[in-house]
């Protein structure tokens, strides 16, 4: 736009205003100021750059100044005109940004929930740099507080993410108090960096990453998997900072048939309730034993027991359940039942007679 003539639309009437006001030394009238604001808004809506617009005003001020006019009067007119023009330009630009942000959030919501026609989503995705024909994965961060995009923590995470990686093909948003990042499946480093920075910025958020999926519906599935992984982690007491849905597939599979899960827990672990002190101490023993890879010494240290005391507990479990946790042939059923107990929050939430008899 450098060197554009004052007759260009966004400078319409500027030479006339300059000639009249600078010659008399008067200030711009209300109508003249409003006309500059309107042209500033029009220039912003048309996508004109601010630097070129200012340059055009300065050039026009030099070329159209009245002969013999006081230079201070000329500068005062240019200053008032540019100030009014900037007011209109900035107001329109803010409106454009708000509309763009609303459109972006609507698009991401449609992606995450799989709503809208696939073809229409694919068309809109190009505008935001996504190629839905490729696989994408979704990371969801759940922290100690609820976040929205105006929150300083969310803005810090977004700035760090886009400062390190190309903004195109990556989407960041907040939803239901969580932070969400969508990235191409072949850019796993984006999601792991997102997870590290979120944890540092929040002081302990947990991040789950869904499996890579293709297409608009695939992104929604990846998002749901990440949410389910966070839910499983809460129910299972998993405190790993980064969870991958692909590593937790056994949990939703088990939870899918609740009645079968109830039957498994009741049949395999129900007898532990006959122990002195109830089922909890022995269930905690089994949990620690399986979590340490069935290594007795490591389990004893985790439980602050002697190896001898641990051995007694394992033997007691064998006596009550009829299943030996130290025997690889028997271990799988017990370990699956322990996972089921954590999913059902048993024995903190006792199984009801209706559940057991179903």
Tab-separated table of C-alpha atoms in Angstrom:
chain	number	residue	atom	x	y	z
A	1	UNK	CA	0.000	0.000	0.000
A	2	UNK	CA	3.044	2.296	0.174
A	3	UNK	CA	2.588	5.506	-1.856
A	4	UNK	CA	-1.126	5.095	-2.436
A	5	UNK	CA	-2.943	8.283	-3.545
A	6	UNK	CA	-5.402	10.045	-1.213
A	7	UNK	CA	-8.228	9.215	-3.593
A	8	UNK	CA	-8.059	5.563	-2.426
A	9	UNK	CA	-11.323	4.583	-0.664
A	10	UNK	CA	-9.907	4.471	2.867
A	11	UNK	CA	-8.603	8.054	2.478
A	12	UNK	CA	-11.759	9.368	0.837
A	13	UNK	CA	-12.231	13.056	1.695
A	14	UNK	CA	-8.979	13.367	3.640
A	15	UNK	CA	-7.457	15.923	1.248
A	16	UNK	CA	-10.579	18.131	1.497
A	17	UNK	CA	-10.603	17.957	5.318
A	18	UNK	CA	-6.897	18.716	5.449
A	19	UNK	CA	-7.202	21.690	3.075
A	20	UNK	CA	-10.043	23.278	5.018
A	21	UNK	CA	-9.061	22.538	8.614
A	22	UNK	CA	-5.341	23.210	8.264
A	23	UNK	CA	-5.947	26.555	6.526
A	24	UNK	CA	-8.204	27.806	9.345
A	25	UNK	CA	-6.489	25.991	12.224
A	26	UNK	CA	-9.820	24.509	13.376
A	27	UNK	CA	-10.366	21.047	14.846
A	28	UNK	CA	-12.182	18.351	12.920
A	29	UNK	CA	-15.966	18.351	13.198
A	30	UNK	CA	-17.923	15.444	14.655
A	31	UNK	CA	-19.050	14.366	11.185
A	32	UNK	CA	-15.479	14.459	9.887
A	33	UNK	CA	-14.254	12.351	12.814
A	34	UNK	CA	-17.090	9.840	12.297
A	35	UNK	CA	-16.227	9.599	8.608
A	36	UNK	CA	-12.611	8.741	9.504
A	37	UNK	CA	-13.789	6.095	11.996
A	38	UNK	CA	-16.055	4.521	9.396
A	39	UNK	CA	-13.215	4.372	6.872
A	40	UNK	CA	-10.900	2.870	9.498
A	41	UNK	CA	-13.440	0.141	10.199
A	42	UNK	CA	-13.838	-0.508	6.462
A	43	UNK	CA	-10.068	-0.785	6.021
A	44	UNK	CA	-9.828	-3.321	8.856
A	45	UNK	CA	-12.672	-5.411	7.446
A	46	UNK	CA	-10.955	-5.390	4.049
A	47	UNK	CA	-7.752	-6.685	5.609
A	48	UNK	CA	-5.522	-3.674	5.016
A	49	UNK	CA	-2.370	-3.596	7.143
A	50	UNK	CA	-2.074	-0.837	9.735
A	51	UNK	CA	1.470	0.192	8.829
A	52	UNK	CA	0.562	0.871	5.204
A	53	UNK	CA	-2.501	2.860	6.246
A	54	UNK	CA	-0.503	5.149	8.518
A	55	UNK	CA	2.093	5.636	5.792
A	56	UNK	CA	-0.645	6.551	3.318
A	57	UNK	CA	-2.010	9.190	5.710
A	58	UNK	CA	1.442	10.710	6.199
A	59	UNK	CA	2.073	10.814	2.447
A	60	UNK	CA	-1.347	12.394	1.899
A	61	UNK	CA	-0.647	14.933	4.623
A	62	UNK	CA	2.576	15.977	2.920
A	63	UNK	CA	1.190	16.043	-0.621
A	64	UNK	CA	-2.177	17.662	0.126
A	65	UNK	CA	-1.209	20.308	2.697
A	66	UNK	CA	-2.531	23.759	1.741
A	67	UNK	CA	0.033	26.199	0.449
A	68	UNK	CA	1.067	28.572	3.226
A	69	UNK	CA	-0.679	26.575	6.001
A	70	UNK	CA	0.948	26.501	9.429
A	71	UNK	CA	2.871	23.159	9.736
A	72	UNK	CA	1.545	22.731	13.281
A	73	UNK	CA	-2.016	23.019	11.969
A	74	UNK	CA	-1.287	20.413	9.278
A	75	UNK	CA	0.164	18.028	11.863
A	76	UNK	CA	-2.802	18.588	14.179
A	77	UNK	CA	-5.273	17.665	11.425
A	78	UNK	CA	-3.284	14.572	10.469
A	79	UNK	CA	-3.095	13.572	14.137
A	80	UNK	CA	-6.859	13.921	14.669
A	81	UNK	CA	-7.668	12.092	11.451
A	82	UNK	CA	-5.307	9.201	12.145
A	83	UNK	CA	-6.546	8.943	15.733
A	84	UNK	CA	-10.188	8.678	14.608
A	85	UNK	CA	-9.206	6.294	11.816
A	86	UNK	CA	-7.339	4.102	14.349
A	87	UNK	CA	-10.363	4.060	16.656
A	88	UNK	CA	-12.571	2.680	13.882
A	89	UNK	CA	-9.871	0.304	12.669
A	90	UNK	CA	-9.202	-1.190	16.124
A	91	UNK	CA	-12.898	-1.546	16.949
A	92	UNK	CA	-13.567	-3.418	13.708
A	93	UNK	CA	-10.483	-5.534	14.193
A	94	UNK	CA	-11.599	-6.554	17.691
A	95	UNK	CA	-14.968	-7.551	16.279
A	96	UNK	CA	-13.300	-9.595	13.542
A	97	UNK	CA	-11.119	-11.327	16.124
A	98	UNK	CA	-14.133	-12.111	18.332
A	99	UNK	CA	-16.018	-13.539	15.357
A	100	UNK	CA	-12.981	-15.577	14.337
A	101	UNK	CA	-12.562	-16.896	17.880
A	102	UNK	CA	-16.256	-17.801	18.105
A	103	UNK	CA	-15.995	-19.609	14.772
A	104	UNK	CA	-12.871	-21.452	15.912
A	105	UNK	CA	-14.467	-22.588	19.179
A	106	UNK	CA	-17.620	-23.721	17.353
A	107	UNK	CA	-15.493	-25.703	14.904
A	108	UNK	CA	-13.479	-27.379	17.701
A	109	UNK	CA	-16.676	-28.214	19.620
A	110	UNK	CA	-18.119	-29.822	16.503
A	111	UNK	CA	-14.903	-31.809	16.044
A	112	UNK	CA	-14.746	-33.024	19.635
A	113	UNK	CA	-18.387	-34.062	19.678
A	114	UNK	CA	-18.460	-35.400	16.129
A	115	UNK	CA	-21.399	-33.139	15.251
A	116	UNK	CA	-22.041	-31.671	11.842
A	117	UNK	CA	-21.684	-33.189	8.388
A	118	UNK	CA	-18.263	-34.731	7.776
A	119	UNK	CA	-17.898	-32.944	4.442
A	120	UNK	CA	-18.686	-29.570	5.974
A	121	UNK	CA	-16.240	-30.174	8.831
A	122	UNK	CA	-13.547	-31.097	6.320
A	123	UNK	CA	-14.151	-27.849	4.427
A	124	UNK	CA	-13.974	-25.769	7.614
A	125	UNK	CA	-10.861	-27.618	8.806
A	126	UNK	CA	-8.740	-26.184	5.983
A	127	UNK	CA	-9.337	-22.717	7.361
A	128	UNK	CA	-7.786	-23.769	10.663
A	129	UNK	CA	-4.907	-25.704	9.154
A	130	UNK	CA	-6.161	-29.250	9.805
A	131	UNK	CA	-6.165	-31.986	7.184
A	132	UNK	CA	-8.805	-34.369	8.423
A	133	UNK	CA	-7.764	-37.035	5.940
A	134	UNK	CA	-4.739	-37.542	8.190
A	135	UNK	CA	-4.722	-39.089	11.653
A	136	UNK	CA	-4.887	-36.814	14.691
A	137	UNK	CA	-4.710	-37.393	18.433
A	138	UNK	CA	-6.227	-35.398	21.272
A	139	UNK	CA	-4.631	-34.620	24.636
A	140	UNK	CA	-6.802	-33.502	27.561
A	141	UNK	CA	-5.379	-31.922	30.725
A	142	UNK	CA	-7.288	-31.922	33.994
A	143	UNK	CA	-5.756	-29.772	36.705
A	144	UNK	CA	-6.440	-28.705	40.269
A	145	UNK	CA	-8.635	-25.839	39.007
A	146	UNK	CA	-11.103	-25.172	36.208
A	147	UNK	CA	-9.684	-23.287	33.228
A	148	UNK	CA	-11.068	-21.248	30.361
A	149	UNK	CA	-9.224	-19.454	27.572
A	150	UNK	CA	-9.122	-16.182	29.515
A	151	UNK	CA	-7.302	-17.850	32.399
A	152	UNK	CA	-3.625	-16.809	32.698
A	153	UNK	CA	-2.554	-20.456	33.011
A	154	UNK	CA	-4.339	-21.450	29.795
A	155	UNK	CA	-2.900	-18.446	27.965
A	156	UNK	CA	0.581	-19.320	29.228
A	157	UNK	CA	0.238	-22.895	27.981
A	158	UNK	CA	-1.062	-21.730	24.580
A	159	UNK	CA	1.732	-19.168	24.193
A	160	UNK	CA	4.374	-21.753	25.053
A	161	UNK	CA	2.856	-24.311	22.689
A	162	UNK	CA	2.579	-21.981	19.710
A	163	UNK	CA	5.894	-20.340	20.484
A	164	UNK	CA	7.635	-23.674	20.065
A	165	UNK	CA	5.575	-25.278	17.320
A	166	UNK	CA	4.000	-23.993	14.124
A	167	UNK	CA	0.520	-22.760	14.929
A	168	UNK	CA	-1.053	-24.241	11.835
A	169	UNK	CA	-2.226	-27.831	12.204
A	170	UNK	CA	-2.351	-27.543	16.012
A	171	UNK	CA	-5.500	-26.549	17.914
A	172	UNK	CA	-5.682	-25.505	21.555
A	173	UNK	CA	-8.832	-24.788	23.510
A	174	UNK	CA	-10.457	-25.183	26.900
A	175	UNK	CA	-13.582	-27.227	27.459
A	176	UNK	CA	-15.499	-28.014	30.634
A	177	UNK	CA	-12.646	-26.630	32.726
A	178	UNK	CA	-9.978	-28.733	31.003
A	179	UNK	CA	-7.284	-27.795	28.499
A	180	UNK	CA	-7.371	-29.592	25.154
A	181	UNK	CA	-4.760	-29.915	22.412
A	182	UNK	CA	-5.283	-31.491	18.972
A	183	UNK	CA	-2.234	-32.366	16.873
A	184	UNK	CA	-1.353	-34.601	13.907
A	185	UNK	CA	-0.592	-38.166	14.921
A	186	UNK	CA	2.928	-37.932	13.504
A	187	UNK	CA	3.656	-34.973	15.803
A	188	UNK	CA	3.559	-36.800	19.125
A	189	UNK	CA	6.212	-34.421	20.453
A	190	UNK	CA	3.584	-31.653	20.388
A	191	UNK	CA	1.297	-33.540	22.752
A	192	UNK	CA	4.072	-34.666	25.100
A	193	UNK	CA	5.388	-31.087	25.257
A	194	UNK	CA	1.842	-29.914	25.967
A	195	UNK	CA	1.642	-32.452	28.811
A	196	UNK	CA	4.961	-31.395	30.365
A	197	UNK	CA	4.198	-27.703	30.188
A	198	UNK	CA	0.656	-28.094	31.509
A	199	UNK	CA	1.936	-30.006	34.512
A	200	UNK	CA	4.562	-27.353	35.209
A	201	UNK	CA	2.116	-24.474	34.757
A	202	UNK	CA	-0.636	-25.973	36.920
A	203	UNK	CA	1.483	-27.623	39.578
A	204	UNK	CA	0.174	-31.126	39.011
A	205	UNK	CA	-2.336	-31.517	36.175
A	206	UNK	CA	-2.808	-34.983	34.731
A	207	UNK	CA	-2.850	-35.351	30.945
A	208	UNK	CA	-4.373	-38.174	28.910
A	209	UNK	CA	-3.795	-38.754	25.207
A	210	UNK	CA	-6.353	-40.570	23.083
A	211	UNK	CA	-5.360	-42.952	20.311
A	212	UNK	CA	-4.664	-41.465	16.849
A	213	UNK	CA	-7.730	-41.504	14.612
A	214	UNK	CA	-8.518	-40.327	11.089
A	215	UNK	CA	-11.348	-38.138	9.896
A	216	UNK	CA	-13.669	-35.726	11.742
A	217	UNK	CA	-15.317	-38.538	13.729
A	218	UNK	CA	-11.878	-39.885	14.653
A	219	UNK	CA	-10.923	-36.720	16.514
A	220	UNK	CA	-14.109	-37.009	18.572
A	221	UNK	CA	-13.266	-40.629	19.410
A	222	UNK	CA	-9.721	-39.709	20.443
A	223	UNK	CA	-11.126	-36.977	22.697
A	224	UNK	CA	-13.572	-39.399	24.346
A	225	UNK	CA	-10.760	-41.897	24.917
A	226	UNK	CA	-8.673	-39.228	26.626
A	227	UNK	CA	-11.608	-38.292	28.873
A	228	UNK	CA	-12.220	-41.953	29.697
A	229	UNK	CA	-8.543	-42.413	30.543
A	230	UNK	CA	-8.728	-39.527	33.021
A	231	UNK	CA	-11.859	-41.037	34.549
A	232	UNK	CA	-10.223	-44.461	34.861
A	233	UNK	CA	-7.134	-42.891	36.425
A	234	UNK	CA	-9.269	-41.201	39.062
A	235	UNK	CA	-11.194	-44.364	39.841
A	236	UNK	CA	-8.080	-46.521	39.858
A	237	UNK	CA	-5.938	-44.102	41.840
A	238	UNK	CA	-3.400	-43.805	38.995
A	239	UNK	CA	-1.220	-40.746	39.561
A	240	UNK	CA	0.996	-40.907	36.456
A	241	UNK	CA	1.304	-37.413	34.962
A	242	UNK	CA	0.853	-38.698	31.398
A	243	UNK	CA	-1.663	-41.387	30.500
A	244	UNK	CA	-2.145	-42.971	27.103
A	245	UNK	CA	-5.501	-44.480	26.277
A	246	UNK	CA	-3.760	-47.273	24.372
A	247	UNK	CA	-2.179	-48.443	27.653
A	248	UNK	CA	-5.495	-48.498	29.516
A	249	UNK	CA	-7.712	-50.423	27.119
A	250	UNK	CA	-8.230	-53.268	29.581
A	251	UNK	CA	-10.163	-50.984	31.955
A	252	UNK	CA	-13.014	-49.915	29.661
A	253	UNK	CA	-13.207	-53.494	28.376
A	254	UNK	CA	-13.728	-54.741	31.932
A	255	UNK	CA	-16.156	-51.963	32.826
A	256	UNK	CA	-18.283	-52.573	29.720
A	257	UNK	CA	-20.024	-55.571	31.318
A	258	UNK	CA	-20.709	-54.436	34.868
A	259	UNK	CA	-22.544	-57.587	35.894
A	260	UNK	CA	-19.669	-59.808	34.789
A	261	UNK	CA	-17.321	-57.543	36.727
A	262	UNK	CA	-19.478	-57.800	39.860
A	263	UNK	CA	-19.533	-61.582	39.556
A	264	UNK	CA	-15.756	-61.701	39.135
A	265	UNK	CA	-15.040	-59.493	42.155
A	266	UNK	CA	-17.568	-61.232	44.353
A	267	UNK	CA	-16.393	-64.715	43.380
A	268	UNK	CA	-12.640	-64.103	43.488
A	269	UNK	CA	-12.322	-61.533	46.280
A	270	UNK	CA	-15.560	-61.712	48.251
A	271	UNK	CA	-14.108	-64.297	50.678
A	272	UNK	CA	-11.535	-61.720	51.819
A	273	UNK	CA	-14.317	-59.990	53.776
A	274	UNK	CA	-14.141	-62.854	56.281
A	275	UNK	CA	-10.614	-61.846	57.279
A	276	UNK	CA	-9.982	-60.018	60.533
A	277	UNK	CA	-10.089	-56.333	59.686
A	278	UNK	CA	-12.128	-56.934	56.557
A	279	UNK	CA	-11.067	-57.181	52.930
A	280	UNK	CA	-9.183	-53.884	52.603
A	281	UNK	CA	-5.766	-54.862	54.099
A	282	UNK	CA	-5.528	-58.023	52.021
A	283	UNK	CA	-6.811	-56.273	48.888
A	284	UNK	CA	-4.152	-53.578	49.374
A	285	UNK	CA	-1.590	-56.364	49.693
A	286	UNK	CA	-2.665	-57.873	46.372
A	287	UNK	CA	-2.649	-54.453	44.695
A	288	UNK	CA	0.901	-53.720	45.839
A	289	UNK	CA	2.039	-57.242	44.947
A	290	UNK	CA	0.796	-56.978	41.374
A	291	UNK	CA	1.956	-53.354	40.983
A	292	UNK	CA	5.535	-54.364	41.866
A	293	UNK	CA	5.566	-57.226	39.379
A	294	UNK	CA	4.967	-59.868	42.107
A	295	UNK	CA	8.339	-59.189	43.726
A	296	UNK	CA	7.976	-60.012	47.416
A	297	UNK	CA	10.807	-57.790	48.703
A	298	UNK	CA	9.570	-54.733	46.785
A	299	UNK	CA	5.992	-55.366	47.930
A	300	UNK	CA	7.072	-55.650	51.541
A	301	UNK	CA	8.932	-52.345	51.331
A	302	UNK	CA	5.942	-50.608	49.773
A	303	UNK	CA	3.657	-51.868	52.533
A	304	UNK	CA	6.247	-51.319	55.325
A	305	UNK	CA	6.115	-55.021	56.185
A	306	UNK	CA	8.710	-57.697	56.671
A	307	UNK	CA	8.935	-60.291	53.913
A	308	UNK	CA	7.748	-62.843	56.463
A	309	UNK	CA	4.631	-60.791	57.259
A	310	UNK	CA	3.940	-60.392	53.561
A	311	UNK	CA	4.303	-64.129	53.009
A	312	UNK	CA	1.758	-64.718	55.777
A	313	UNK	CA	-0.719	-62.352	54.143
A	314	UNK	CA	-0.346	-64.018	50.741
A	315	UNK	CA	-0.886	-67.397	52.355
A	316	UNK	CA	-3.984	-66.064	54.119
A	317	UNK	CA	-5.345	-64.834	50.772
A	318	UNK	CA	-4.739	-68.299	49.321
A	319	UNK	CA	-6.611	-69.913	52.225
A	320	UNK	CA	-9.619	-67.609	52.004
A	321	UNK	CA	-10.018	-67.459	48.210
A	322	UNK	CA	-8.644	-70.826	47.208
A	323	UNK	CA	-6.414	-69.015	44.701
A	324	UNK	CA	-2.646	-68.714	45.186
A	325	UNK	CA	-1.400	-65.246	44.106
A	326	UNK	CA	2.176	-66.554	43.930
A	327	UNK	CA	1.230	-69.222	41.380
A	328	UNK	CA	1.435	-67.858	37.800
A	329	UNK	CA	-1.334	-70.247	36.766
A	330	UNK	CA	-3.728	-68.637	39.285
A	331	UNK	CA	-2.415	-65.081	39.231
A	332	UNK	CA	-4.277	-63.761	36.190
A	333	UNK	CA	-7.781	-64.245	37.622
A	334	UNK	CA	-6.868	-62.559	40.878
A	335	UNK	CA	-5.126	-59.658	39.172
A	336	UNK	CA	-8.120	-59.052	36.901
A	337	UNK	CA	-10.414	-59.191	39.946
A	338	UNK	CA	-8.238	-56.601	41.721
A	339	UNK	CA	-8.586	-54.270	38.717
A	340	UNK	CA	-12.341	-54.864	38.802
A	341	UNK	CA	-12.471	-54.035	42.512
A	342	UNK	CA	-10.792	-50.702	41.856
A	343	UNK	CA	-13.223	-49.942	39.039
A	344	UNK	CA	-16.182	-50.774	41.305
A	345	UNK	CA	-14.619	-48.959	44.295
A	346	UNK	CA	-14.981	-52.163	46.295
A	347	UNK	CA	-14.973	-52.701	49.264
A	348	UNK	CA	-15.453	-48.970	50.063
A	349	UNK	CA	-18.736	-49.290	48.163
A	350	UNK	CA	-20.114	-52.721	49.110
A	351	UNK	CA	-21.811	-54.748	46.406
A	352	UNK	CA	-25.566	-54.766	46.903
A	353	UNK	CA	-27.589	-58.005	47.120
A	354	UNK	CA	-29.323	-57.042	43.894
A	355	UNK	CA	-25.996	-56.733	42.098
A	356	UNK	CA	-24.733	-60.048	43.440
A	357	UNK	CA	-27.922	-61.963	42.673
A	358	UNK	CA	-28.457	-60.556	39.157
